[in-house]
CSV table of C-alpha atoms in Angstrom, one decimal:
chain,number,residue,atom,x,y,z
A,149,MET,CA,-158.3,-66.6,-100.8
A,150,ASN,CA,-157.3,-63.1,-101.0
A,151,SER,CA,-155.2,-61.4,-104.3
A,152,ASP,CA,-154.1,-58.4,-104.2
A,153,LEU,CA,-151.7,-57.1,-106.1
A,154,LEU,CA,-148.8,-54.6,-105.3
A,155,LEU,CA,-146.2,-52.6,-106.6
A,156,ASP,CA,-143.2,-55.0,-104.9
A,157,ASP,CA,-144.7,-57.5,-106.5
A,158,PHE,CA,-143.5,-56.8,-110.1
A,159,ASP,CA,-139.7,-56.0,-111.3
A,160,LEU,CA,-138.6,-53.5,-114.2
A,161,GLU,CA,-138.1,-57.1,-116.4
A,162,GLU,CA,-140.9,-58.8,-115.4
A,163,ILE,CA,-143.3,-55.4,-116.5
A,164,ASN,CA,-140.6,-55.0,-119.3
A,165,ALA,CA,-141.4,-58.2,-121.0
A,166,ASP,CA,-145.1,-58.7,-120.2
A,167,TYR,CA,-146.4,-55.1,-120.2
A,168,LEU,CA,-146.9,-52.3,-121.5
A,169,PRO,CA,-147.4,-49.1,-119.1
A,170,ILE,CA,-149.3,-46.2,-120.1
A,171,ALA,CA,-149.5,-43.0,-118.2
A,172,ILE,CA,-152.0,-40.3,-119.4
A,173,ASP,CA,-152.2,-37.3,-118.4
A,174,PRO,CA,-155.4,-34.8,-119.5
A,175,GLY,CA,-154.1,-31.3,-120.3
A,176,ARG,CA,-155.1,-27.9,-120.7
A,177,LYS,CA,-153.7,-27.8,-124.9
A,178,SER,CA,-153.7,-31.6,-125.2
A,179,VAL,CA,-156.5,-33.4,-124.4
A,180,LEU,CA,-154.1,-36.0,-123.7
A,181,THR,CA,-150.0,-36.2,-123.0
A,182,ALA,CA,-149.2,-39.9,-122.8
A,183,VAL,CA,-145.8,-41.7,-121.6
A,184,THR,CA,-145.4,-45.2,-123.0
A,185,GLY,CA,-143.5,-48.2,-121.3
A,186,SER,CA,-141.1,-47.7,-118.6
A,187,ASP,CA,-138.9,-45.3,-121.3
A,188,SER,CA,-139.9,-41.8,-120.6
A,189,ARG,CA,-138.2,-39.9,-124.0
A,190,LYS,CA,-142.0,-41.9,-126.0
A,191,VAL,CA,-144.1,-39.3,-125.1
A,192,LYS,CA,-147.3,-38.8,-127.2
A,193,ARG,CA,-149.5,-36.1,-127.2
A,194,CYS,CA,-153.0,-35.8,-129.2
A,195,SER,CA,-153.6,-31.5,-129.0
A,196,ILE,CA,-157.2,-30.1,-129.0
A,197,LYS,CA,-156.6,-28.9,-132.6
A,198,GLU,CA,-155.6,-33.0,-133.4
A,199,TYR,CA,-159.0,-34.2,-131.8
A,200,TYR,CA,-161.2,-31.5,-133.7
A,201,HIS,CA,-159.4,-32.9,-136.7
A,202,LEU,CA,-160.9,-36.3,-135.5
A,203,THR,CA,-164.1,-35.5,-135.3
A,204,GLY,CA,-164.5,-33.7,-138.1
A,205,SER,CA,-166.4,-30.5,-136.6
A,206,ILE,CA,-163.7,-28.4,-138.1
A,207,LYS,CA,-164.7,-28.4,-141.2
A,208,TYR,CA,-168.5,-28.3,-140.9
A,209,PRO,CA,-168.7,-24.9,-139.5
A,210,ALA,CA,-168.1,-22.9,-143.0
A,211,LYS,CA,-169.2,-24.9,-144.5
A,212,LEU,CA,-172.9,-24.6,-143.0
A,213,GLN,CA,-171.9,-20.9,-142.8
A,214,ARG,CA,-171.1,-20.7,-146.5
A,215,LEU,CA,-174.8,-22.6,-147.3
A,216,LYS,CA,-176.5,-20.2,-144.9
A,217,ASP,CA,-175.0,-17.4,-147.1
A,218,GLN,CA,-176.3,-18.3,-150.0
A,219,HIS,CA,-179.6,-19.4,-148.8
A,220,ASN,CA,-179.8,-15.6,-147.1
A,221,ILE,CA,-180.5,-17.3,-143.9
A,222,THR,CA,-177.3,-15.5,-141.9
A,223,ASP,CA,-178.9,-12.2,-142.6
A,224,ILE,CA,-182.8,-13.5,-141.1
A,225,GLU,CA,-181.2,-15.0,-137.7
A,226,SER,CA,-178.8,-12.2,-137.4
A,227,ARG,CA,-182.2,-10.3,-137.1
A,228,ILE,CA,-184.4,-12.4,-135.2
A,229,PRO,CA,-185.0,-10.6,-131.9
A,230,SER,CA,-184.9,-11.5,-128.5
A,231,ASN,CA,-187.1,-13.7,-126.7
A,232,LYS,CA,-185.3,-13.3,-123.3
A,233,THR,CA,-187.9,-10.9,-122.3
A,234,SER,CA,-190.8,-9.8,-120.2
A,235,SER,CA,-191.7,-7.5,-122.4
A,236,LEU,CA,-194.9,-8.5,-124.3
A,237,ALA,CA,-195.4,-6.2,-127.1
A,238,GLN,CA,-190.9,-7.3,-127.5
A,239,TYR,CA,-191.9,-11.5,-127.0
A,240,ARG,CA,-194.8,-10.8,-129.6
A,241,ALA,CA,-192.1,-9.4,-132.2
A,242,TYR,CA,-190.5,-12.2,-131.7
A,243,THR,CA,-193.0,-15.0,-132.3
A,244,GLU,CA,-194.5,-13.1,-135.3
A,245,TYR,CA,-190.6,-13.3,-136.5
A,246,ILE,CA,-190.3,-16.7,-136.5
A,247,PHE,CA,-194.1,-17.3,-138.0
A,248,ASN,CA,-193.3,-15.6,-140.4
A,249,ASN,CA,-189.6,-16.7,-141.0
A,250,LEU,CA,-190.5,-20.7,-140.7
A,251,ASP,CA,-191.0,-21.7,-143.8
A,252,ALA,CA,-187.5,-20.7,-145.0
A,253,LEU,CA,-186.1,-22.0,-141.5
A,254,PHE,CA,-188.2,-25.2,-141.8
A,255,ASN,CA,-186.2,-25.6,-145.9
A,256,PHE,CA,-183.1,-24.8,-144.6
A,257,TYR,CA,-182.8,-27.1,-141.7
A,258,ASP,CA,-184.2,-30.1,-143.1
A,259,HIS,CA,-182.6,-33.7,-143.5
A,260,HIS,CA,-179.7,-32.4,-145.1
A,261,THR,CA,-178.2,-30.7,-142.0
A,262,SER,CA,-179.1,-33.4,-139.5
A,263,ARG,CA,-177.4,-36.1,-141.3
A,264,ASP,CA,-173.8,-33.6,-141.6
A,265,ARG,CA,-174.6,-33.3,-137.5
A,266,PHE,CA,-175.2,-37.5,-137.7
A,267,PHE,CA,-171.5,-37.7,-139.3
A,268,LEU,CA,-170.8,-34.6,-136.8
A,269,TYR,CA,-172.0,-37.3,-133.8
A,270,GLN,CA,-169.9,-39.9,-135.5
A,271,GLY,CA,-166.7,-38.4,-135.9
A,272,ARG,CA,-167.7,-37.5,-131.9
A,273,GLN,CA,-168.0,-41.1,-131.0
A,274,ARG,CA,-164.3,-42.3,-133.7
A,275,ALA,CA,-162.5,-40.1,-132.5
A,276,PRO,CA,-161.7,-41.2,-128.5
A,277,GLU,CA,-160.6,-44.6,-130.4
A,278,SER,CA,-158.8,-43.5,-132.7
A,279,MET,CA,-156.5,-41.5,-130.4
A,280,ILE,CA,-156.1,-44.7,-128.7
A,281,ASN,CA,-155.2,-46.4,-131.0
A,282,MET,CA,-152.8,-43.3,-132.2
A,283,LEU,CA,-151.6,-44.2,-128.4
A,284,LEU,CA,-150.2,-48.2,-128.6
A,285,HIS,CA,-149.9,-48.9,-132.6
A,286,GLY,CA,-148.5,-45.3,-133.5
A,287,THR,CA,-149.6,-43.2,-135.9
A,288,SER,CA,-147.8,-41.6,-138.7
A,289,LYS,CA,-146.9,-38.7,-136.2
A,290,TYR,CA,-144.6,-40.8,-134.9
A,291,ASN,CA,-143.4,-43.3,-137.2
A,292,ARG,CA,-141.0,-42.3,-139.8
A,293,ARG,CA,-141.4,-45.5,-141.8
A,294,LYS,CA,-145.2,-44.3,-142.1
A,295,ARG,CA,-144.5,-40.8,-142.7
A,296,ASN,CA,-141.8,-41.0,-145.0
A,297,LYS,CA,-144.8,-43.1,-147.5
A,298,LYS,CA,-147.4,-40.8,-147.2
A,299,LYS,CA,-144.8,-38.6,-148.3
A,300,LYS,CA,-144.4,-40.4,-151.7
A,301,ILE,CA,-147.7,-41.1,-152.2
A,302,ASP,CA,-148.2,-37.3,-151.8
A,303,LYS,CA,-145.3,-36.8,-154.2
A,304,LYS,CA,-147.1,-39.4,-156.6
A,305,ARG,CA,-150.8,-37.3,-156.5
A,306,LYS,CA,-149.2,-34.7,-157.1
A,307,LYS,CA,-147.5,-35.5,-160.4
A,308,LYS,CA,-150.7,-37.4,-161.3
A,309,ASN,CA,-152.6,-34.7,-160.9
A,310,LYS,CA,-150.2,-32.6,-162.7
A,311,LYS,CA,-150.4,-34.7,-166.1
A,312,LYS,CA,-153.9,-34.3,-165.7
A,313,SER,CA,-154.3,-30.8,-165.2
A,314,LYS,CA,-151.6,-30.3,-168.4
A,315,GLY,CA,-153.3,-32.9,-170.8
A,316,LYS,CA,-156.8,-30.2,-169.8
A,317,LYS,CA,-154.8,-27.0,-170.9
A,318,LYS,CA,-153.3,-28.6,-174.0
A,319,LEU,CA,-156.8,-29.2,-175.0
A,320,GLN,CA,-158.1,-26.1,-174.4
A,321,LYS,CA,-155.3,-24.0,-176.2
A,322,MET,CA,-155.7,-26.5,-178.8
A,323,LYS,CA,-160.0,-25.6,-178.5
A,324,ASN,CA,-158.8,-21.7,-179.2
A,325,VAL,CA,-156.8,-21.4,-181.8
A,326,VAL,CA,-158.6,-21.0,-185.0
A,327,ARG,CA,-157.6,-23.3,-187.9
A,328,PRO,CA,-158.4,-22.8,-191.5
A,329,ASN,CA,-161.0,-24.7,-193.2
A,330,LYS,CA,-158.2,-26.1,-196.2
A,331,PHE,CA,-161.1,-26.8,-198.9
A,332,GLU,CA,-162.1,-22.7,-198.3
A,333,GLN,CA,-160.4,-20.1,-200.8
A,334,TYR,CA,-158.8,-17.5,-200.3
């Protein structure tokens, strides 16, 4: 029994009632552009910037560079001679430099950096699922109610943090004020 389905087998009402057609187009400036449903006005995009944010790979290079600067690893890495040479003397200089700085490099690239790299790997695995979830269920980017709710929550947080910082400033001022002792004689 052969059951090939053709486009003529479906009518528009049946598609709108039972299915959610999604047309996806990969692009250069956006990871994907999708049209959901039969209404062409429902266009959803995930830009490359959003994708990198989902993976977590935007913050990590800055953090790594800051740590390298603190531990002088940037200086060590910038002075590494090239290992792509046919000259034995230059390759020997490369190996000597690496062996002289091996302890510093191994101390820096230890389990802490491997943990960060593992988190980046998890982010790369999680990002496609988040993008699919964004297409099917929407996010605050496409849902005005979610966007307004997030704004209210952010406003409350700012207000709360402002109150905390005012309280800390008052305490600091009170500590800095010199108060005369009541029992001291003038």
